[in-house]
Amino acid sequence: GNKLEDELFRVKQILLAAEISCKISGTLELRNTPLLVENVLSMCLKEAVTNVVKHSGATSCSISIKQSTKETLLKVHDNGTGIDTKKDWSKGHGLRGIKERLDFVNGSLDIHEKNGTTLNIRVPIVIQ
Ligand code: ATP
Ligand code: MG
């Protein structure tokens, strides 16, 4: 297995232990993705799911991974209380940590509050 697949397996266990149902979809084997980028994505996934368990009160969480020619998109959605994107951002270190790690690989994070919380984590695909 690879790093992201291992992390997907772990977060699935964590969600199930918290009685949050979990749906995983998309590509598990990433193309054109350096190990550094895969490690960053794994860390982002871990923090995103930790937040779902700690803060959302959700009953379900879905995780999807999609690759286009341009980017890899990791989406983590929960059906919980939703995040206050203006206020909550500066409460802890987790979201800032995600942002900083993504900056490092020219990636980006955007957060949506609709029917719960959605994190879109994007990293460009660079073919060398
Ligand atoms: P740390 O990650 O440093 O342990 P934290 O989880 O509180 O602390 P962040 O991960 O940065 O910090 O999240 C900031 C805040 O955003 C949280 O305290 C919480 O109020 C809110 N939040 C984050 N994720 C969610 C979510 N999935 N649903 C609802 N609220 C959330
Ligand atoms: Mg956190």
CSV table of N, CA and C and ligand atoms in Angstrom, one decimal:
chain,number,residue,atom,x,y,z
A,1,GLY,N,0.8,-1.2,0.0
A,1,GLY,CA,0.0,0.0,0.0
A,1,GLY,C,0.9,1.3,0.0
A,2,ASN,N,0.2,2.4,-0.2
A,2,ASN,CA,1.0,3.7,-0.2
A,2,ASN,C,0.5,4.5,1.0
A,3,LYS,N,1.1,5.6,1.2
A,3,LYS,CA,0.9,6.5,2.4
A,3,LYS,C,-0.6,6.9,2.5
A,4,LEU,N,-1.1,7.4,1.4
A,4,LEU,CA,-2.5,7.9,1.5
A,4,LEU,C,-3.5,6.8,1.7
A,5,GLU,N,-3.3,5.7,1.1
A,5,GLU,CA,-4.2,4.5,1.3
A,5,GLU,C,-4.1,4.1,2.8
A,6,ASP,N,-2.9,4.1,3.3
A,6,ASP,CA,-2.8,3.7,4.8
A,6,ASP,C,-3.6,4.7,5.6
A,7,GLU,N,-3.5,6.0,5.3
A,7,GLU,CA,-4.2,7.0,6.1
A,7,GLU,C,-5.7,6.9,5.9
A,8,LEU,N,-6.1,6.6,4.7
A,8,LEU,CA,-7.5,6.4,4.5
A,8,LEU,C,-8.1,5.3,5.4
A,9,PHE,N,-7.3,4.2,5.4
A,9,PHE,CA,-7.7,3.1,6.3
A,9,PHE,C,-7.8,3.5,7.7
A,10,ARG,N,-6.8,4.3,8.2
A,10,ARG,CA,-6.8,4.7,9.6
A,10,ARG,C,-8.0,5.6,9.9
A,11,VAL,N,-8.2,6.6,9.0
A,11,VAL,CA,-9.3,7.6,9.3
A,11,VAL,C,-10.7,6.8,9.3
A,12,LYS,N,-10.8,5.8,8.4
A,12,LYS,CA,-12.0,5.1,8.4
A,12,LYS,C,-12.3,4.4,9.7
A,13,GLN,N,-11.3,3.8,10.3
A,13,GLN,CA,-11.4,3.2,11.6
A,13,GLN,C,-11.8,4.2,12.7
A,14,ILE,N,-11.2,5.4,12.6
A,14,ILE,CA,-11.5,6.5,13.6
A,14,ILE,C,-12.9,6.9,13.5
A,15,LEU,N,-13.4,7.1,12.2
A,15,LEU,CA,-14.8,7.5,12.0
A,15,LEU,C,-15.8,6.5,12.5
A,16,LEU,N,-15.5,5.2,12.2
A,16,LEU,CA,-16.4,4.1,12.6
A,16,LEU,C,-16.4,4.0,14.1
A,17,ALA,N,-15.3,4.2,14.8
A,17,ALA,CA,-15.2,4.1,16.2
A,17,ALA,C,-16.0,5.2,16.8
A,18,ALA,N,-16.1,6.4,16.1
A,18,ALA,CA,-16.9,7.5,16.6
A,18,ALA,C,-18.4,7.4,16.2
A,19,GLU,N,-18.7,6.3,15.6
A,19,GLU,CA,-20.1,6.1,15.0
A,19,GLU,C,-20.5,7.1,14.0
A,20,ILE,N,-19.5,7.5,13.2
A,20,ILE,CA,-19.8,8.4,12.1
A,20,ILE,C,-19.6,7.5,10.8
A,21,SER,N,-20.7,7.4,10.0
A,21,SER,CA,-20.5,6.6,8.8
A,21,SER,C,-19.6,7.2,7.8
A,22,CYS,N,-19.0,6.4,7.0
A,22,CYS,CA,-17.9,6.9,6.2
A,22,CYS,C,-17.9,6.4,4.8
A,23,LYS,N,-17.9,7.3,3.9
A,23,LYS,CA,-17.9,6.9,2.4
A,23,LYS,C,-16.6,7.4,1.8
A,24,ILE,N,-15.9,6.5,1.2
A,24,ILE,CA,-14.7,6.9,0.5
A,24,ILE,C,-14.8,6.6,-1.0
A,25,SER,N,-14.5,7.6,-1.8
A,25,SER,CA,-14.7,7.4,-3.3
A,25,SER,C,-13.5,8.0,-4.1
A,26,GLY,N,-13.3,7.5,-5.3
A,26,GLY,CA,-12.3,8.1,-6.1
A,26,GLY,C,-11.1,7.3,-6.3
A,27,THR,N,-10.0,7.9,-6.8
A,27,THR,CA,-8.8,7.2,-7.0
A,27,THR,C,-8.0,7.0,-5.7
A,28,LEU,N,-7.5,5.8,-5.5
A,28,LEU,CA,-6.7,5.6,-4.3
A,28,LEU,C,-5.2,5.6,-4.7
A,29,GLU,N,-5.0,5.2,-5.9
A,29,GLU,CA,-3.6,5.1,-6.4
A,29,GLU,C,-3.3,6.4,-7.1
A,30,LEU,N,-2.6,7.3,-6.6
A,30,LEU,CA,-2.3,8.6,-7.2
A,30,LEU,C,-1.3,8.5,-8.3
A,31,ARG,N,-1.6,9.2,-9.4
A,31,ARG,CA,-0.6,9.3,-10.5
A,31,ARG,C,0.2,10.6,-10.3
A,32,ASN,N,1.4,10.6,-10.8
A,32,ASN,CA,2.3,11.8,-10.9
A,32,ASN,C,2.3,12.6,-9.6
A,33,THR,N,2.4,11.8,-8.5
A,33,THR,CA,2.4,12.5,-7.2
A,33,THR,C,3.6,12.2,-6.4
A,34,PRO,N,4.5,13.1,-6.2
A,34,PRO,CA,5.7,12.9,-5.4
A,34,PRO,C,5.4,12.5,-4.0
A,35,LEU,N,6.2,11.7,-3.3
A,35,LEU,CA,6.0,11.2,-2.0
A,35,LEU,C,5.7,12.4,-1.0
A,36,LEU,N,6.4,13.5,-1.2
A,36,LEU,CA,6.2,14.7,-0.4
A,36,LEU,C,4.8,15.2,-0.4
A,37,VAL,N,4.2,15.2,-1.6
A,37,VAL,CA,2.9,15.7,-1.8
A,37,VAL,C,1.9,14.7,-1.2
A,38,GLU,N,2.2,13.4,-1.4
A,38,GLU,CA,1.3,12.4,-0.8
A,38,GLU,C,1.3,12.5,0.7
A,39,ASN,N,2.5,12.7,1.3
A,39,ASN,CA,2.6,12.9,2.7
A,39,ASN,C,1.8,14.1,3.2
A,40,VAL,N,1.9,15.2,2.5
A,40,VAL,CA,1.1,16.4,2.8
A,40,VAL,C,-0.4,16.1,2.8
A,41,LEU,N,-0.8,15.4,1.7
A,41,LEU,CA,-2.3,15.1,1.6
A,41,LEU,C,-2.7,14.2,2.8
A,42,SER,N,-1.8,13.2,3.1
A,42,SER,CA,-2.2,12.3,4.2
A,42,SER,C,-2.3,13.1,5.6
A,43,MET,N,-1.4,14.0,5.8
A,43,MET,CA,-1.5,14.8,7.0
A,43,MET,C,-2.8,15.7,7.0
A,44,CYS,N,-3.1,16.3,5.9
A,44,CYS,CA,-4.4,17.1,5.8
A,44,CYS,C,-5.6,16.2,6.0
A,45,LEU,N,-5.6,15.0,5.5
A,45,LEU,CA,-6.7,14.1,5.7
A,45,LEU,C,-6.9,13.8,7.1
A,46,LYS,N,-5.8,13.5,7.8
A,46,LYS,CA,-5.8,13.1,9.2
A,46,LYS,C,-6.4,14.3,10.0
A,47,GLU,N,-5.9,15.5,9.8
A,47,GLU,CA,-6.4,16.7,10.6
A,47,GLU,C,-7.9,16.9,10.2
A,48,ALA,N,-8.3,16.8,9.0
A,48,ALA,CA,-9.6,17.1,8.6
A,48,ALA,C,-10.6,16.1,9.3
A,49,VAL,N,-10.2,14.9,9.3
A,49,VAL,CA,-11.1,13.9,9.9
A,49,VAL,C,-11.1,14.0,11.5
A,50,THR,N,-9.9,14.3,12.0
A,50,THR,CA,-9.9,14.6,13.5
A,50,THR,C,-10.9,15.7,13.8
A,51,ASN,N,-10.9,16.8,13.0
A,51,ASN,CA,-11.8,17.9,13.3
A,51,ASN,C,-13.3,17.4,13.1
A,52,VAL,N,-13.6,16.6,12.2
A,52,VAL,CA,-14.9,16.0,12.0
A,52,VAL,C,-15.4,15.3,13.3
A,53,VAL,N,-14.5,14.5,13.8
A,53,VAL,CA,-14.8,13.8,15.0
A,53,VAL,C,-14.9,14.7,16.2
A,54,LYS,N,-14.0,15.7,16.4
A,54,LYS,CA,-14.0,16.5,17.5
A,54,LYS,C,-15.0,17.6,17.5
A,55,HIS,N,-15.3,18.2,16.4
A,55,HIS,CA,-16.1,19.4,16.4
A,55,HIS,C,-17.5,19.3,15.6
A,56,SER,N,-17.7,18.4,14.7
A,56,SER,CA,-18.8,18.5,13.8
A,56,SER,C,-20.2,18.0,14.3
A,57,GLY,N,-20.1,17.0,15.2
A,57,GLY,CA,-21.4,16.3,15.6
A,57,GLY,C,-22.0,15.6,14.4
A,58,ALA,N,-21.3,15.3,13.4
A,58,ALA,CA,-21.9,14.7,12.2
A,58,ALA,C,-22.2,13.3,12.4
A,59,THR,N,-23.1,12.8,11.5
A,59,THR,CA,-23.5,11.4,11.5
A,59,THR,C,-22.8,10.7,10.3
A,60,SER,N,-22.4,11.5,9.3
A,60,SER,CA,-21.7,10.9,8.2
A,60,SER,C,-20.6,11.8,7.7
A,61,CYS,N,-19.6,11.2,7.1
A,61,CYS,CA,-18.5,11.9,6.5
A,61,CYS,C,-18.1,11.2,5.2
A,62,SER,N,-17.9,12.0,4.2
A,62,SER,CA,-17.5,11.5,2.9
A,62,SER,C,-16.2,12.1,2.5
A,63,ILE,N,-15.4,11.2,1.9
A,63,ILE,CA,-14.0,11.6,1.5
A,63,ILE,C,-13.9,11.2,0.1
A,64,SER,N,-13.5,12.1,-0.8
A,64,SER,CA,-13.3,11.8,-2.2
A,64,SER,C,-11.9,12.3,-2.7
A,65,ILE,N,-11.4,11.5,-3.6
A,65,ILE,CA,-10.1,11.9,-4.1
A,65,ILE,C,-10.2,11.8,-5.7
A,66,LYS,N,-10.0,13.0,-6.3
A,66,LYS,CA,-10.1,13.0,-7.8
A,66,LYS,C,-8.9,13.6,-8.3
A,67,GLN,N,-8.5,13.1,-9.5
A,67,GLN,CA,-7.3,13.7,-10.2
A,67,GLN,C,-7.7,14.1,-11.6
A,68,SER,N,-7.4,15.3,-11.9
A,68,SER,CA,-7.5,15.7,-13.3
A,68,SER,C,-6.1,15.9,-13.9
A,69,THR,N,-6.0,16.3,-15.1
A,69,THR,CA,-4.6,16.5,-15.6
A,69,THR,C,-3.9,17.6,-14.9
A,70,LYS,N,-4.7,18.5,-14.2
A,70,LYS,CA,-4.1,19.7,-13.6
A,70,LYS,C,-3.8,19.5,-12.1
A,71,GLU,N,-4.7,18.8,-11.4
A,71,GLU,CA,-4.6,18.8,-10.0
A,71,GLU,C,-5.2,17.6,-9.3
A,72,THR,N,-4.8,17.4,-8.1
A,72,THR,CA,-5.4,16.4,-7.2
A,72,THR,C,-6.3,17.1,-6.2
A,73,LEU,N,-7.6,16.7,-6.1
A,73,LEU,CA,-8.5,17.3,-5.2
A,73,LEU,C,-8.9,16.2,-4.2
A,74,LEU,N,-8.7,16.6,-2.9
A,74,LEU,CA,-9.1,15.8,-1.8
A,74,LEU,C,-10.2,16.5,-1.1
A,75,LYS,N,-11.4,15.9,-1.1
A,75,LYS,CA,-12.6,16.6,-0.5
A,75,LYS,C,-13.0,15.8,0.7
A,76,VAL,N,-13.2,16.6,1.8
A,76,VAL,CA,-13.7,15.9,3.1
A,76,VAL,C,-15.0,16.7,3.5
A,77,HIS,N,-16.1,16.0,3.4
A,77,HIS,CA,-17.4,16.6,3.8
A,77,HIS,C,-18.0,15.9,5.0
A,78,ASP,N,-18.6,16.7,5.9
A,78,ASP,CA,-19.4,16.1,6.9
A,78,ASP,C,-20.7,16.8,7.0
A,79,ASN,N,-21.7,16.1,7.6
A,79,ASN,CA,-23.1,16.7,7.6
A,79,ASN,C,-23.4,17.3,9.0
A,80,GLY,N,-22.3,17.8,9.7
A,80,GLY,CA,-22.5,18.3,11.0
A,80,GLY,C,-22.9,19.7,11.1
A,81,THR,N,-22.6,20.4,12.3
A,81,THR,CA,-23.0,21.7,12.6
A,81,THR,C,-22.5,22.8,11.7
A,82,GLY,N,-21.4,22.5,11.0
A,82,GLY,CA,-20.9,23.5,10.1
A,82,GLY,C,-19.8,24.3,10.8
A,83,ILE,N,-18.9,24.9,10.1
A,83,ILE,CA,-17.9,25.7,10.6
A,83,ILE,C,-18.2,27.1,10.4
A,84,ASP,N,-17.8,28.0,11.3
A,84,ASP,CA,-17.9,29.4,11.1
A,84,ASP,C,-16.6,29.9,10.5
A,85,THR,N,-16.7,30.0,9.2
A,85,THR,CA,-15.4,30.2,8.4
A,85,THR,C,-14.7,31.6,8.8
A,86,LYS,N,-15.5,32.5,9.3
A,86,LYS,CA,-14.9,33.8,9.7
A,86,LYS,C,-14.2,33.6,11.1
A,87,LYS,N,-14.9,33.0,12.0
A,87,LYS,CA,-14.4,33.0,13.4
A,87,LYS,C,-13.5,31.8,13.8
A,88,ASP,N,-13.9,30.6,13.3
A,88,ASP,CA,-13.3,29.4,13.8
A,88,ASP,C,-11.9,29.2,13.3
A,89,TRP,N,-11.5,29.8,12.2
A,89,TRP,CA,-10.3,29.7,11.6
A,89,TRP,C,-9.1,29.8,12.5
A,90,SER,N,-9.2,30.8,13.4
A,90,SER,CA,-8.0,31.1,14.3
A,90,SER,C,-8.0,30.4,15.6
A,91,LYS,N,-9.0,29.6,15.9
A,91,LYS,CA,-9.1,28.9,17.2
A,91,LYS,C,-8.0,28.0,17.6
A,92,GLY,N,-7.6,27.2,16.6
A,92,GLY,CA,-6.6,26.2,16.9
A,92,GLY,C,-5.4,26.2,15.9
A,93,HIS,N,-4.7,25.1,15.9
A,93,HIS,CA,-3.5,25.1,15.0
A,93,HIS,C,-3.8,24.2,13.7
A,94,GLY,N,-4.8,23.4,13.8
A,94,GLY,CA,-5.0,22.4,12.8
A,94,GLY,C,-5.2,22.9,11.4
A,95,LEU,N,-6.2,23.8,11.2
A,95,LEU,CA,-6.5,24.4,9.9
A,95,LEU,C,-5.3,25.2,9.4
A,96,ARG,N,-4.7,25.9,10.3
A,96,ARG,CA,-3.5,26.7,9.9
A,96,ARG,C,-2.4,25.8,9.4
A,97,GLY,N,-2.2,24.7,10.2
A,97,GLY,CA,-1.2,23.7,9.8
A,97,GLY,C,-1.4,23.2,8.4
A,98,ILE,N,-2.7,22.9,8.1
A,98,ILE,CA,-3.1,22.4,6.8
A,98,ILE,C,-2.7,23.4,5.7
A,99,LYS,N,-3.0,24.6,6.0
A,99,LYS,CA,-2.8,25.7,5.0
A,99,LYS,C,-1.3,25.9,4.8
A,100,GLU,N,-0.5,25.9,5.9
A,100,GLU,CA,1.0,26.0,5.7
A,100,GLU,C,1.6,24.9,5.0
A,101,ARG,N,1.2,23.7,5.3
A,101,ARG,CA,1.7,22.5,4.5
A,101,ARG,C,1.4,22.6,3.1
A,102,LEU,N,0.1,23.0,2.8
A,102,LEU,CA,-0.3,23.1,1.4
A,102,LEU,C,0.4,24.2,0.6
A,103,ASP,N,0.7,25.3,1.3
A,103,ASP,CA,1.5,26.4,0.7
A,103,ASP,C,2.8,25.9,0.2
A,104,PHE,N,3.4,25.0,1.0
A,104,PHE,CA,4.7,24.4,0.8
A,104,PHE,C,4.7,23.6,-0.5
A,105,VAL,N,3.6,23.1,-1.0
A,105,VAL,CA,3.6,22.3,-2.2
A,105,VAL,C,2.7,23.0,-3.3
A,106,ASN,N,2.5,24.3,-3.1
A,106,ASN,CA,1.7,25.1,-4.0
A,106,ASN,C,0.2,24.7,-4.1
A,107,GLY,N,-0.2,24.1,-3.0
A,107,GLY,CA,-1.6,23.7,-2.9
A,107,GLY,C,-2.5,24.8,-2.3
A,108,SER,N,-3.8,24.4,-2.1
A,108,SER,CA,-4.7,25.4,-1.5
A,108,SER,C,-5.8,24.7,-0.7
A,109,LEU,N,-6.3,25.4,0.2
A,109,LEU,CA,-7.4,24.9,1.0
A,109,LEU,C,-8.6,25.9,0.9
A,110,ASP,N,-9.8,25.4,0.6
A,110,ASP,CA,-10.9,26.2,0.8
A,110,ASP,C,-12.0,25.5,1.5
A,111,ILE,N,-12.8,26.2,2.3
A,111,ILE,CA,-13.7,25.7,3.3
A,111,ILE,C,-15.1,26.2,2.9
A,112,HIS,N,-16.1,25.3,2.8
A,112,HIS,CA,-17.5,25.7,2.6
A,112,HIS,C,-18.3,25.2,3.7
A,113,GLU,N,-19.3,26.1,4.1
A,113,GLU,CA,-20.2,25.7,5.1
A,113,GLU,C,-21.6,25.6,4.5
A,114,LYS,N,-22.0,24.4,4.1
A,114,LYS,CA,-23.3,24.2,3.6
A,114,LYS,C,-23.6,22.8,3.9
A,115,ASN,N,-24.8,22.5,4.5
A,115,ASN,CA,-25.1,21.2,5.0
A,115,ASN,C,-24.0,20.5,5.7
A,116,GLY,N,-23.3,21.3,6.6
A,116,GLY,CA,-22.2,20.8,7.3
A,116,GLY,C,-20.9,21.5,6.8
A,117,THR,N,-19.8,20.8,6.8
A,117,THR,CA,-18.6,21.5,6.4
A,117,THR,C,-17.9,20.7,5.3
A,118,THR,N,-17.4,21.4,4.3
A,118,THR,CA,-16.6,20.8,3.3
A,118,THR,C,-15.2,21.4,3.2
A,119,LEU,N,-14.2,20.6,3.2
A,119,LEU,CA,-12.8,21.1,3.0
A,119,LEU,C,-12.4,20.6,1.6
A,120,ASN,N,-12.0,21.5,0.7
A,120,ASN,CA,-11.4,21.2,-0.6
A,120,ASN,C,-9.9,21.4,-0.5
A,121,ILE,N,-9.2,20.4,-0.6
A,121,ILE,CA,-7.7,20.4,-0.5
A,121,ILE,C,-7.2,20.1,-1.9
A,122,ARG,N,-6.5,21.1,-2.5
A,122,ARG,CA,-6.0,20.9,-3.9
A,122,ARG,C,-4.5,21.0,-4.0
A,123,VAL,N,-3.9,20.2,-4.8
A,123,VAL,CA,-2.5,20.3,-5.1
A,123,VAL,C,-2.3,20.1,-6.6
A,124,PRO,N,-1.5,21.0,-7.2
A,124,PRO,CA,-1.3,20.9,-8.6
A,124,PRO,C,-0.5,19.7,-9.0
A,125,ILE,N,-0.7,19.2,-10.2
A,125,ILE,CA,0.1,18.1,-10.7
A,125,ILE,C,1.2,18.6,-11.5
A,126,VAL,N,2.4,18.3,-11.1
A,126,VAL,CA,3.6,18.8,-11.9
A,126,VAL,C,4.3,17.6,-12.5
A,127,ILE,N,4.3,17.5,-13.8
A,127,ILE,CA,5.0,16.4,-14.4
A,127,ILE,C,6.5,16.8,-14.7
A,128,GLN,N,7.4,16.0,-14.2
A,128,GLN,CA,8.8,16.4,-14.5
A,128,GLN,C,9.5,15.3,-15.3
B,1,ATP,P1,-6.2,21.7,17.0
B,1,ATP,O1,-6.4,21.3,15.6
B,1,ATP,O2,-5.0,22.7,17.1
B,1,ATP,O3,-6.1,20.6,17.9
B,1,ATP,P2,-8.8,22.8,16.7
B,1,ATP,O4,-9.3,21.5,16.1
B,1,ATP,O5,-9.8,23.5,17.6
B,1,ATP,O6,-7.5,22.6,17.5
B,1,ATP,P3,-8.6,23.8,14.0
B,1,ATP,O7,-8.4,22.4,13.5
B,1,ATP,O8,-7.8,24.8,13.4
B,1,ATP,O9,-8.4,23.8,15.6
B,1,ATP,O10,-10.1,24.2,13.8
B,1,ATP,C1,-10.6,25.5,14.3
B,1,ATP,C2,-12.0,25.4,14.7
B,1,ATP,O11,-12.9,25.3,13.6
B,1,ATP,C3,-12.4,24.4,15.7
B,1,ATP,O12,-12.1,24.7,17.0
B,1,ATP,C4,-13.9,24.2,15.5
B,1,ATP,O13,-14.6,25.2,16.2
B,1,ATP,C5,-14.0,24.5,14.0
B,1,ATP,N1,-14.1,23.3,13.1
B,1,ATP,C6,-13.1,22.7,12.5
B,1,ATP,N2,-13.5,21.7,11.7
B,1,ATP,C7,-14.8,21.6,11.9
B,1,ATP,C8,-15.9,20.7,11.5
B,1,ATP,N3,-15.6,19.7,10.6
B,1,ATP,N4,-17.2,21.0,11.9
B,1,ATP,C9,-17.4,22.0,12.7
B,1,ATP,N5,-16.5,22.9,13.2
B,1,ATP,C10,-15.2,22.7,12.8
B,2,MG,MG,-8.1,20.6,14.6
